[in-house]
Amino acid sequence: DAKTTQPPSMDCAEGRAANLPCNHSTISGNEYVYWYRQIHSQGPQYIIHGLKNNETNEMASLIITEDRKSSTLILPHATLRDTAVYYCIVRVANAGGTSYGKLTFGQGTILTVHP
Amino acid sequence: EPEVTQTPSHQVTQMGQEVILRCVPISNHLYFYWYRQILGQKVEFLVSFYNNEISEKSEIFDDQFSVERPDGSNFTLKIRSTKLEDSAMYFCASSEALRQGKNIQYFGAGTRLSVL
């Protein structure tokens, strides 16, 4: 799986959008970008994933650049409960769209949302 | 909302003892995983399990570790003879399938293992 690079920490004011960047310059055509977060040593929580189109769900939006070498996770209105470590993970899928099991976590970005 | 359940939340054991960590995956899920996280370090993959056999394991998952699905609901991780360095949070995860849209892994809250 391709390597990802994230800033070690970021701050965000409550109510503002949090934009978390991720570089995955060696990503290949069959690799998806996944985002998880971990709140205070709880189990990792799935947020969103995408291949090349931008994606949005009830938690966040994922913007993937056209060359797919980087992406940004957007939490549109951050709250104090969004304070967590955010992981960007690249995961291979075969031609049939099957992704093989393991998730490879890096150090992630510690997002601190302050009042 | 369905969730992955892990018990116990905290397990304390003496070095050299056997421990079994238990997980109840989401009911219609077919793929099961164990990860661990040593305090202050990354979440690390240990093993994946499907159709009653291991499908992938990491170099951490040596002969001291084993996994089992003893019945239709439980998924267990056994450490035969615990070492101090086995102290960590152990997370169980499950996914419905491997194809896109069904391969999201959902994690339990974890079991904190403390080896004294």
mmCIF file of N, CA, C and O in Angstrom, chain A residues 6-99:
data_model
loop_
_atom_site.group_PDB
_atom_site.id
_atom_site.type_symbol
_atom_site.label_atom_id
_atom_site.label_comp_id
_atom_site.label_asym_id
_atom_site.label_seq_id
_atom_site.Cartn_x
_atom_site.Cartn_y
_atom_site.Cartn_z
ATOM 1 N N GLN A 6 1.097 13.004 6.725
ATOM 2 C CA GLN A 6 0.156 13.935 7.325
ATOM 3 C C GLN A 6 0.892 14.849 8.311
ATOM 4 O O GLN A 6 1.881 14.437 8.921
ATOM 5 N N PRO A 7 0.405 16.077 8.497
ATOM 6 C CA PRO A 7 1.026 16.920 9.525
ATOM 7 C C PRO A 7 0.774 16.302 10.894
ATOM 8 O O PRO A 7 -0.282 15.718 11.132
ATOM 9 N N PRO A 8 1.725 16.424 11.812
ATOM 10 C CA PRO A 8 1.547 15.771 13.109
ATOM 11 C C PRO A 8 0.415 16.362 13.945
ATOM 12 O O PRO A 8 -0.218 15.638 14.709
ATOM 13 N N SER A 9 0.140 17.650 13.783
ATOM 14 C CA SER A 9 -0.911 18.255 14.596
ATOM 15 C C SER A 9 -1.504 19.462 13.887
ATOM 16 O O SER A 9 -0.870 20.088 13.036
ATOM 17 N N MET A 10 -2.765 19.744 14.246
ATOM 18 C CA MET A 10 -3.476 20.917 13.737
ATOM 19 C C MET A 10 -4.441 21.396 14.804
ATOM 20 O O MET A 10 -4.913 20.604 15.629
ATOM 21 N N ASP A 11 -4.752 22.690 14.741
ATOM 22 C CA ASP A 11 -5.747 23.276 15.629
ATOM 23 C C ASP A 11 -6.906 23.794 14.795
ATOM 24 O O ASP A 11 -6.732 24.174 13.637
ATOM 25 N N CYS A 12 -8.062 23.862 15.438
ATOM 26 C CA CYS A 12 -9.232 24.399 14.753
ATOM 27 C C CYS A 12 -10.150 24.999 15.813
ATOM 28 O O CYS A 12 -10.294 24.433 16.911
ATOM 29 N N ALA A 13 -10.780 26.127 15.469
ATOM 30 C CA ALA A 13 -11.751 26.719 16.383
ATOM 31 C C ALA A 13 -13.095 26.030 16.223
ATOM 32 O O ALA A 13 -13.504 25.668 15.109
ATOM 33 N N GLU A 14 -13.769 25.862 17.339
ATOM 34 C CA GLU A 14 -15.095 25.241 17.326
ATOM 35 C C GLU A 14 -16.022 25.996 16.387
ATOM 36 O O GLU A 14 -16.051 27.234 16.391
ATOM 37 N N GLY A 15 -16.764 25.241 15.582
ATOM 38 C CA GLY A 15 -17.699 25.851 14.650
ATOM 39 C C GLY A 15 -17.110 26.158 13.286
ATOM 40 O O GLY A 15 -17.845 26.379 12.328
ATOM 41 N N ARG A 16 -15.784 26.143 13.203
ATOM 42 C CA ARG A 16 -15.135 26.397 11.926
ATOM 43 C C ARG A 16 -14.875 25.076 11.220
ATOM 44 O O ARG A 16 -14.943 24.004 11.802
ATOM 45 N N ALA A 17 -14.565 25.185 9.934
ATOM 46 C CA ALA A 17 -14.224 23.978 9.173
ATOM 47 C C ALA A 17 -12.798 23.552 9.507
ATOM 48 O O ALA A 17 -11.893 24.381 9.605
ATOM 49 N N ALA A 18 -12.638 22.260 9.669
ATOM 50 C CA ALA A 18 -11.297 21.683 9.850
ATOM 51 C C ALA A 18 -10.906 21.012 8.543
ATOM 52 O O ALA A 18 -11.662 20.179 8.025
ATOM 53 N N ASN A 19 -9.762 21.399 8.007
ATOM 54 C CA ASN A 19 -9.273 20.846 6.747
ATOM 55 C C ASN A 19 -7.981 20.083 7.012
ATOM 56 O O ASN A 19 -6.951 20.687 7.300
ATOM 57 N N LEU A 20 -8.044 18.783 6.908
ATOM 58 C CA LEU A 20 -6.882 17.954 7.217
ATOM 59 C C LEU A 20 -6.278 17.413 5.924
ATOM 60 O O LEU A 20 -6.926 16.648 5.213
ATOM 61 N N PRO A 21 -5.024 17.781 5.654
ATOM 62 C CA PRO A 21 -4.395 17.343 4.404
ATOM 63 C C PRO A 21 -3.696 16.000 4.543
ATOM 64 O O PRO A 21 -3.298 15.585 5.648
ATOM 65 N N CYS A 22 -3.523 15.352 3.407
ATOM 66 C CA CYS A 22 -2.795 14.085 3.351
ATOM 67 C C CYS A 22 -2.111 13.996 1.986
ATOM 68 O O CYS A 22 -2.750 14.211 0.957
ATOM 69 N N ASN A 23 -0.844 13.679 2.008
ATOM 70 C CA ASN A 23 -0.110 13.434 0.776
ATOM 71 C C ASN A 23 0.060 11.942 0.556
ATOM 72 O O ASN A 23 0.434 11.216 1.479
ATOM 73 N N HIS A 24 -0.223 11.513 -0.654
ATOM 74 C CA HIS A 24 -0.035 10.100 -1.033
ATOM 75 C C HIS A 24 0.470 10.088 -2.469
ATOM 76 O O HIS A 24 -0.210 9.591 -3.371
ATOM 77 N N SER A 25 1.664 10.648 -2.639
ATOM 78 C CA SER A 25 2.186 10.898 -3.984
ATOM 79 C C SER A 25 2.502 9.622 -4.755
ATOM 80 O O SER A 25 2.606 9.658 -5.983
ATOM 81 N N THR A 26 2.646 8.494 -4.065
ATOM 82 C CA THR A 26 2.957 7.233 -4.768
ATOM 83 C C THR A 26 1.708 6.371 -4.964
ATOM 84 O O THR A 26 1.827 5.194 -5.312
ATOM 85 N N ILE A 27 0.550 6.947 -4.780
ATOM 86 C CA ILE A 27 -0.691 6.182 -4.910
ATOM 87 C C ILE A 27 -0.828 5.636 -6.323
ATOM 88 O O ILE A 27 -0.454 6.290 -7.303
ATOM 89 N N SER A 28 -1.323 4.433 -6.440
ATOM 90 C CA SER A 28 -1.518 3.856 -7.770
ATOM 91 C C SER A 28 -3.015 3.831 -8.094
ATOM 92 O O SER A 28 -3.858 4.094 -7.243
ATOM 93 N N GLY A 29 -3.293 3.487 -9.353
ATOM 94 C CA GLY A 29 -4.649 3.657 -9.855
ATOM 95 C C GLY A 29 -5.706 2.845 -9.144
ATOM 96 O O GLY A 29 -6.888 3.198 -9.158
ATOM 97 N N ASN A 30 -5.298 1.766 -8.517
ATOM 98 C CA ASN A 30 -6.281 0.897 -7.874
ATOM 99 C C ASN A 30 -6.299 1.058 -6.363
ATOM 100 O O ASN A 30 -6.763 0.160 -5.654
ATOM 101 N N GLU A 31 -5.774 2.149 -5.868
ATOM 102 C CA GLU A 31 -5.742 2.374 -4.423
ATOM 103 C C GLU A 31 -6.755 3.427 -4.006
ATOM 104 O O GLU A 31 -6.847 4.496 -4.615
ATOM 105 N N TYR A 32 -7.496 3.113 -2.973
ATOM 106 C CA TYR A 32 -8.488 4.002 -2.400
ATOM 107 C C TYR A 32 -7.872 4.764 -1.225
ATOM 108 O O TYR A 32 -6.976 4.263 -0.543
ATOM 109 N N VAL A 33 -8.437 5.929 -0.946
ATOM 110 C CA VAL A 33 -8.040 6.718 0.214
ATOM 111 C C VAL A 33 -9.128 6.578 1.275
ATOM 112 O O VAL A 33 -10.304 6.840 1.002
ATOM 113 N N TYR A 34 -8.721 6.129 2.451
ATOM 114 C CA TYR A 34 -9.630 5.976 3.584
ATOM 115 C C TYR A 34 -9.222 6.952 4.696
ATOM 116 O O TYR A 34 -8.043 7.213 4.901
ATOM 117 N N TRP A 35 -10.209 7.429 5.429
ATOM 118 C CA TRP A 35 -9.955 8.229 6.620
ATOM 119 C C TRP A 35 -10.654 7.568 7.809
ATOM 120 O O TRP A 35 -11.831 7.217 7.752
ATOM 121 N N TYR A 36 -9.873 7.437 8.868
ATOM 122 C CA TYR A 36 -10.380 6.978 10.159
ATOM 123 C C TYR A 36 -9.968 8.000 11.209
ATOM 124 O O TYR A 36 -9.053 8.809 10.991
ATOM 125 N N ARG A 37 -10.613 7.959 12.356
ATOM 126 C CA ARG A 37 -10.152 8.769 13.477
ATOM 127 C C ARG A 37 -10.196 7.941 14.751
ATOM 128 O O ARG A 37 -10.924 6.940 14.847
ATOM 129 N N GLN A 38 -9.414 8.378 15.735
ATOM 130 C CA GLN A 38 -9.337 7.682 17.007
ATOM 131 C C GLN A 38 -9.431 8.731 18.106
ATOM 132 O O GLN A 38 -8.562 9.607 18.224
ATOM 133 N N ILE A 39 -10.494 8.625 18.856
ATOM 134 C CA ILE A 39 -10.742 9.560 19.944
ATOM 135 C C ILE A 39 -10.197 8.944 21.224
ATOM 136 O O ILE A 39 -10.695 7.901 21.663
ATOM 137 N N HIS A 40 -9.151 9.539 21.761
ATOM 138 C CA HIS A 40 -8.623 9.214 23.080
ATOM 139 C C HIS A 40 -8.521 7.707 23.341
ATOM 140 O O HIS A 40 -9.124 7.187 24.260
ATOM 141 N N SER A 41 -7.764 7.005 22.459
ATOM 142 C CA SER A 41 -7.484 5.578 22.661
ATOM 143 C C SER A 41 -8.704 4.678 22.539
ATOM 144 O O SER A 41 -8.640 3.508 22.884
ATOM 145 N N GLN A 42 -9.807 5.214 22.045
ATOM 146 C CA GLN A 42 -10.923 4.343 21.680
ATOM 147 C C GLN A 42 -10.573 3.626 20.382
ATOM 148 O O GLN A 42 -9.535 3.895 19.774
ATOM 149 N N GLY A 43 -11.420 2.730 19.954
ATOM 150 C CA GLY A 43 -11.177 2.061 18.688
ATOM 151 C C GLY A 43 -11.274 3.027 17.522
ATOM 152 O O GLY A 43 -12.058 3.975 17.557
ATOM 153 N N PRO A 44 -10.477 2.830 16.477
ATOM 154 C CA PRO A 44 -10.583 3.696 15.289
ATOM 155 C C PRO A 44 -11.997 3.679 14.728
ATOM 156 O O PRO A 44 -12.671 2.645 14.726
ATOM 157 N N GLN A 45 -12.411 4.840 14.255
ATOM 158 C CA GLN A 45 -13.758 5.024 13.725
ATOM 159 C C GLN A 45 -13.667 5.407 12.258
ATOM 160 O O GLN A 45 -12.974 6.372 11.900
ATOM 161 N N TYR A 46 -14.370 4.691 11.419
ATOM 162 C CA TYR A 46 -14.405 4.994 9.989
ATOM 163 C C TYR A 46 -15.084 6.345 9.753
ATOM 164 O O TYR A 46 -16.107 6.660 10.385
ATOM 165 N N ILE A 47 -14.492 7.139 8.841
ATOM 166 C CA ILE A 47 -15.114 8.414 8.493
ATOM 167 C C ILE A 47 -15.625 8.390 7.063
ATOM 168 O O ILE A 47 -16.819 8.593 6.812
ATOM 169 N N ILE A 48 -14.733 8.135 6.109
ATOM 170 C CA ILE A 48 -15.098 8.271 4.700
ATOM 171 C C ILE A 48 -14.007 7.649 3.853
ATOM 172 O O ILE A 48 -12.888 7.433 4.330
ATOM 173 N N HIS A 49 -14.315 7.314 2.616
ATOM 174 C CA HIS A 49 -13.282 6.867 1.694
ATOM 175 C C HIS A 49 -13.652 7.247 0.269
ATOM 176 O O HIS A 49 -14.821 7.548 -0.022
ATOM 177 N N GLY A 50 -12.649 7.231 -0.629
ATOM 178 C CA GLY A 50 -12.908 7.569 -2.021
ATOM 179 C C GLY A 50 -11.781 7.087 -2.917
ATOM 180 O O GLY A 50 -10.693 6.756 -2.454
ATOM 181 N N LEU A 51 -12.061 7.085 -4.212
ATOM 182 C CA LEU A 51 -11.070 6.669 -5.206
ATOM 183 C C LEU A 51 -10.533 7.877 -5.969
ATOM 184 O O LEU A 51 -9.345 8.149 -5.968
ATOM 185 N N LYS A 52 -11.417 8.594 -6.645
ATOM 186 C CA LYS A 52 -10.956 9.785 -7.362
ATOM 187 C C LYS A 52 -11.980 10.911 -7.343
ATOM 188 O O LYS A 52 -11.632 12.076 -7.486
ATOM 189 N N ASN A 53 -13.237 10.571 -7.130
ATOM 190 C CA ASN A 53 -14.251 11.616 -7.042
ATOM 191 C C ASN A 53 -14.348 12.125 -5.610
ATOM 192 O O ASN A 53 -14.041 11.410 -4.664
ATOM 193 N N ASN A 54 -14.773 13.360 -5.470
ATOM 194 C CA ASN A 54 -15.014 13.888 -4.129
ATOM 195 C C ASN A 54 -16.195 13.150 -3.520
ATOM 196 O O ASN A 54 -17.137 12.758 -4.210
ATOM 197 N N GLU A 55 -16.129 12.951 -2.217
ATOM 198 C CA GLU A 55 -17.168 12.224 -1.513
ATOM 199 C C GLU A 55 -17.641 13.044 -0.316
ATOM 200 O O GLU A 55 -16.869 13.789 0.280
ATOM 201 N N THR A 56 -18.906 12.867 0.030
ATOM 202 C CA THR A 56 -19.472 13.537 1.201
ATOM 203 C C THR A 56 -20.410 12.569 1.903
ATOM 204 O O THR A 56 -21.154 11.833 1.248
ATOM 205 N N ASN A 57 -20.337 12.550 3.214
ATOM 206 C CA ASN A 57 -21.337 11.838 3.998
ATOM 207 C C ASN A 57 -21.718 12.693 5.191
ATOM 208 O O ASN A 57 -21.363 13.887 5.248
ATOM 209 N N GLU A 58 -22.419 12.099 6.141
ATOM 210 C CA GLU A 58 -22.930 12.896 7.251
ATOM 211 C C GLU A 58 -21.821 13.375 8.184
ATOM 212 O O GLU A 58 -22.033 14.264 8.992
ATOM 213 N N MET A 59 -20.657 12.766 8.081
ATOM 214 C CA MET A 59 -19.569 13.159 8.980
ATOM 215 C C MET A 59 -18.628 14.177 8.350
ATOM 216 O O MET A 59 -18.120 15.073 9.054
ATOM 217 N N ALA A 60 -18.336 14.001 7.058
ATOM 218 C CA ALA A 60 -17.245 14.778 6.476
ATOM 219 C C ALA A 60 -17.329 14.781 4.959
ATOM 220 O O ALA A 60 -18.154 14.082 4.365
ATOM 221 N N SER A 61 -16.432 15.573 4.366
ATOM 222 C CA SER A 61 -16.229 15.557 2.921
ATOM 223 C C SER A 61 -14.785 15.191 2.638
ATOM 224 O O SER A 61 -13.883 15.508 3.434
ATOM 225 N N LEU A 62 -14.580 14.515 1.511
ATOM 226 C CA LEU A 62 -13.243 14.122 1.093
ATOM 227 C C LEU A 62 -13.000 14.711 -0.285
ATOM 228 O O LEU A 62 -13.774 14.444 -1.217
ATOM 229 N N ILE A 63 -11.951 15.517 -0.375
ATOM 230 C CA ILE A 63 -11.574 16.112 -1.646
ATOM 231 C C ILE A 63 -10.268 15.464 -2.095
ATOM 232 O O ILE A 63 -9.272 15.509 -1.352
ATOM 233 N N ILE A 64 -10.272 14.853 -3.268
ATOM 234 C CA ILE A 64 -9.085 14.205 -3.811
ATOM 235 C C ILE A 64 -8.654 14.998 -5.036
ATOM 236 O O ILE A 64 -9.474 15.289 -5.913
ATOM 237 N N THR A 65 -7.368 15.360 -5.097
ATOM 238 C CA THR A 65 -6.889 16.138 -6.235
ATOM 239 C C THR A 65 -6.972 15.312 -7.513
ATOM 240 O O THR A 65 -7.023 14.071 -7.474
ATOM 241 N N GLU A 66 -6.956 16.027 -8.624
ATOM 242 C CA GLU A 66 -7.141 15.356 -9.907
ATOM 243 C C GLU A 66 -6.047 14.322 -10.171
ATOM 244 O O GLU A 66 -6.302 13.251 -10.733
ATOM 245 N N ASP A 67 -4.828 14.612 -9.754
ATOM 246 C CA ASP A 67 -3.740 13.655 -9.952
ATOM 247 C C ASP A 67 -3.696 12.594 -8.854
ATOM 248 O O ASP A 67 -2.869 11.687 -8.884
ATOM 249 N N ARG A 68 -4.596 12.716 -7.897
ATOM 250 C CA ARG A 68 -4.768 11.762 -6.786
ATOM 251 C C ARG A 68 -3.552 11.682 -5.871
ATOM 252 O O ARG A 68 -3.460 10.775 -5.050
ATOM 253 N N LYS A 69 -2.650 12.629 -5.955
ATOM 254 C CA LYS A 69 -1.463 12.567 -5.113
ATOM 255 C C LYS A 69 -1.698 13.154 -3.724
ATOM 256 O O LYS A 69 -0.828 13.065 -2.843
ATOM 257 N N SER A 70 -2.819 13.785 -3.516
ATOM 258 C CA SER A 70 -3.126 14.307 -2.189
ATOM 259 C C SER A 70 -4.631 14.394 -2.004
ATOM 260 O O SER A 70 -5.394 14.333 -2.983
ATOM 261 N N SER A 71 -5.030 14.504 -0.762
ATOM 262 C CA SER A 71 -6.453 14.635 -0.458
ATOM 263 C C SER A 71 -6.611 15.490 0.788
ATOM 264 O O SER A 71 -5.646 15.725 1.540
ATOM 265 N N THR A 72 -7.836 15.964 0.998
ATOM 266 C CA THR A 72 -8.158 16.761 2.176
ATOM 267 C C THR A 72 -9.461 16.259 2.773
ATOM 268 O O THR A 72 -10.453 16.093 2.050
ATOM 269 N N LEU A 73 -9.428 16.004 4.056
ATOM 270 C CA LEU A 73 -10.649 15.673 4.788
ATOM 271 C C LEU A 73 -11.190 16.964 5.370
ATOM 272 O O LEU A 73 -10.458 17.722 6.011
ATOM 273 N N ILE A 74 -12.460 17.206 5.158
ATOM 274 C CA ILE A 74 -13.081 18.429 5.659
ATOM 275 C C ILE A 74 -14.178 18.075 6.654
ATOM 276 O O ILE A 74 -15.113 17.341 6.326
ATOM 277 N N LEU A 75 -14.015 18.580 7.885
ATOM 278 C CA LEU A 75 -15.098 18.534 8.868
ATOM 279 C C LEU A 75 -15.740 19.911 8.829
ATOM 280 O O LEU A 75 -15.131 20.887 9.265
ATOM 281 N N PRO A 76 -16.956 20.028 8.317
ATOM 282 C CA PRO A 76 -17.470 21.368 7.983
ATOM 283 C C PRO A 76 -17.694 22.286 9.182
ATOM 284 O O PRO A 76 -17.489 23.489 9.077
ATOM 285 N N HIS A 77 -18.102 21.748 10.292
ATOM 286 C CA HIS A 77 -18.359 22.559 11.491
ATOM 287 C C HIS A 77 -17.813 21.793 12.698
ATOM 288 O O HIS A 77 -18.534 21.049 13.351
ATOM 289 N N ALA A 78 -16.529 21.968 12.949
ATOM 290 C CA ALA A 78 -15.878 21.163 13.979
ATOM 291 C C ALA A 78 -16.454 21.455 15.363
ATOM 292 O O ALA A 78 -16.773 22.605 15.705
ATOM 293 N N THR A 79 -16.586 20.399 16.150
ATOM 294 C CA THR A 79 -17.006 20.542 17.543
ATOM 295 C C THR A 79 -15.890 20.002 18.441
ATOM 296 O O THR A 79 -14.954 19.347 17.971
ATOM 297 N N LEU A 80 -16.035 20.243 19.734
ATOM 298 C CA LEU A 80 -15.022 19.785 20.678
ATOM 299 C C LEU A 80 -14.881 18.260 20.616
ATOM 300 O O LEU A 80 -13.793 17.708 20.820
ATOM 301 N N ARG A 81 -15.986 17.592 20.287
ATOM 302 C CA ARG A 81 -15.955 16.127 20.219
ATOM 303 C C ARG A 81 -15.205 15.594 19.008
ATOM 304 O O ARG A 81 -14.969 14.385 18.903
ATOM 305 N N ASP A 82 -14.843 16.490 18.092
ATOM 306 C CA ASP A 82 -14.041 16.070 16.940
ATOM 307 C C ASP A 82 -12.548 16.047 17.255
ATOM 308 O O ASP A 82 -11.741 15.671 16.387
ATOM 309 N N THR A 83 -12.167 16.451 18.447
ATOM 310 C CA THR A 83 -10.766 16.353 18.850
ATOM 311 C C THR A 83 -10.359 14.883 18.864
ATOM 312 O O THR A 83 -10.960 14.072 19.573
ATOM 313 N N ALA A 84 -9.350 14.538 18.044
ATOM 314 C CA ALA A 84 -8.992 13.136 17.846
ATOM 315 C C ALA A 84 -7.725 13.061 16.999
ATOM 316 O O ALA A 84 -7.246 14.079 16.485
ATOM 317 N N VAL A 85 -7.218 11.852 16.829
ATOM 318 C CA VAL A 85 -6.155 11.592 15.855
ATOM 319 C C VAL A 85 -6.823 11.119 14.573
ATOM 320 O O VAL A 85 -7.646 10.199 14.602
ATOM 321 N N TYR A 86 -6.487 11.760 13.464
ATOM 322 C CA TYR A 86 -7.089 11.451 12.168
ATOM 323 C C TYR A 86 -6.062 10.749 11.285
ATOM 324 O O TYR A 86 -4.945 11.227 11.106
ATOM 325 N N TYR A 87 -6.461 9.605 10.765
ATOM 326 C CA TYR A 87 -5.568 8.782 9.957
ATOM 327 C C TYR A 87 -6.033 8.750 8.504
ATOM 328 O O TYR A 87 -7.195 8.472 8.213
ATOM 329 N N CYS A 88 -5.097 9.028 7.628
ATOM 330 C CA CYS A 88 -5.309 8.876 6.191
ATOM 331 C C CYS A 88 -4.627 7.575 5.780
ATOM 332 O O CYS A 88 -3.444 7.379 6.053
ATOM 333 N N ILE A 89 -5.364 6.675 5.160
ATOM 334 C CA ILE A 89 -4.844 5.339 4.830
ATOM 335 C C ILE A 89 -5.140 5.060 3.369
ATOM 336 O O ILE A 89 -6.267 5.260 2.899
ATOM 337 N N VAL A 90 -4.125 4.584 2.669
ATOM 338 C CA VAL A 90 -4.301 4.185 1.278
ATOM 339 C C VAL A 90 -4.364 2.661 1.228
ATOM 340 O O VAL A 90 -3.555 1.980 1.838
ATOM 341 N N ARG A 91 -5.323 2.151 0.490
ATOM 342 C CA ARG A 91 -5.593 0.718 0.534
ATOM 343 C C ARG A 91 -5.875 0.214 -0.875
ATOM 344 O O ARG A 91 -6.688 0.778 -1.595
ATOM 345 N N VAL A 92 -5.203 -0.867 -1.237
ATOM 346 C CA VAL A 92 -5.300 -1.350 -2.607
ATOM 347 C C VAL A 92 -6.619 -2.079 -2.825
ATOM 348 O O VAL A 92 -7.191 -2.690 -1.916
ATOM 349 N N ALA A 93 -7.125 -1.981 -4.048
ATOM 350 C CA ALA A 93 -8.286 -2.764 -4.454
ATOM 351 C C ALA A 93 -7.969 -3.401 -5.798
ATOM 352 O O ALA A 93 -7.282 -2.807 -6.623
ATOM 353 N N ASN A 94 -8.462 -4.597 -6.025
ATOM 354 C CA ASN A 94 -8.191 -5.233 -7.311
ATOM 355 C C ASN A 94 -9.218 -4.776 -8.349
ATOM 356 O O ASN A 94 -10.065 -3.937 -8.075
ATOM 357 N N ALA A 95 -9.098 -5.320 -9.533
ATOM 358 C CA ALA A 95 -9.943 -4.857 -10.624
ATOM 359 C C ALA A 95 -11.415 -5.067 -10.332
ATOM 360 O O ALA A 95 -12.269 -4.348 -10.835
ATOM 361 N N GLY A 96 -11.706 -6.039 -9.496
ATOM 362 C CA GLY A 96 -13.100 -6.282 -9.151
ATOM 363 C C GLY A 96 -13.596 -5.401 -8.031
ATOM 364 O O GLY A 96 -14.751 -5.505 -7.607
ATOM 365 N N GLY A 97 -12.715 -4.526 -7.527
ATOM 366 C CA GLY A 97 -13.123 -3.625 -6.466
ATOM 367 C C GLY A 97 -12.977 -4.205 -5.081
ATOM 368 O O GLY A 97 -13.471 -3.644 -4.112
ATOM 369 N N THR A 98 -12.277 -5.313 -4.967
ATOM 370 C CA THR A 98 -12.079 -5.927 -3.649
ATOM 371 C C THR A 98 -10.840 -5.345 -2.989
ATOM 372 O O THR A 98 -9.777 -5.319 -3.578
ATOM 373 N N SER A 99 -11.007 -4.875 -1.777
ATOM 374 C CA SER A 99 -9.864 -4.375 -1.018
ATOM 375 C C SER A 99 -9.399 -5.435 -0.055
ATOM 376 O O SER A 99 -10.206 -6.040 0.649
#
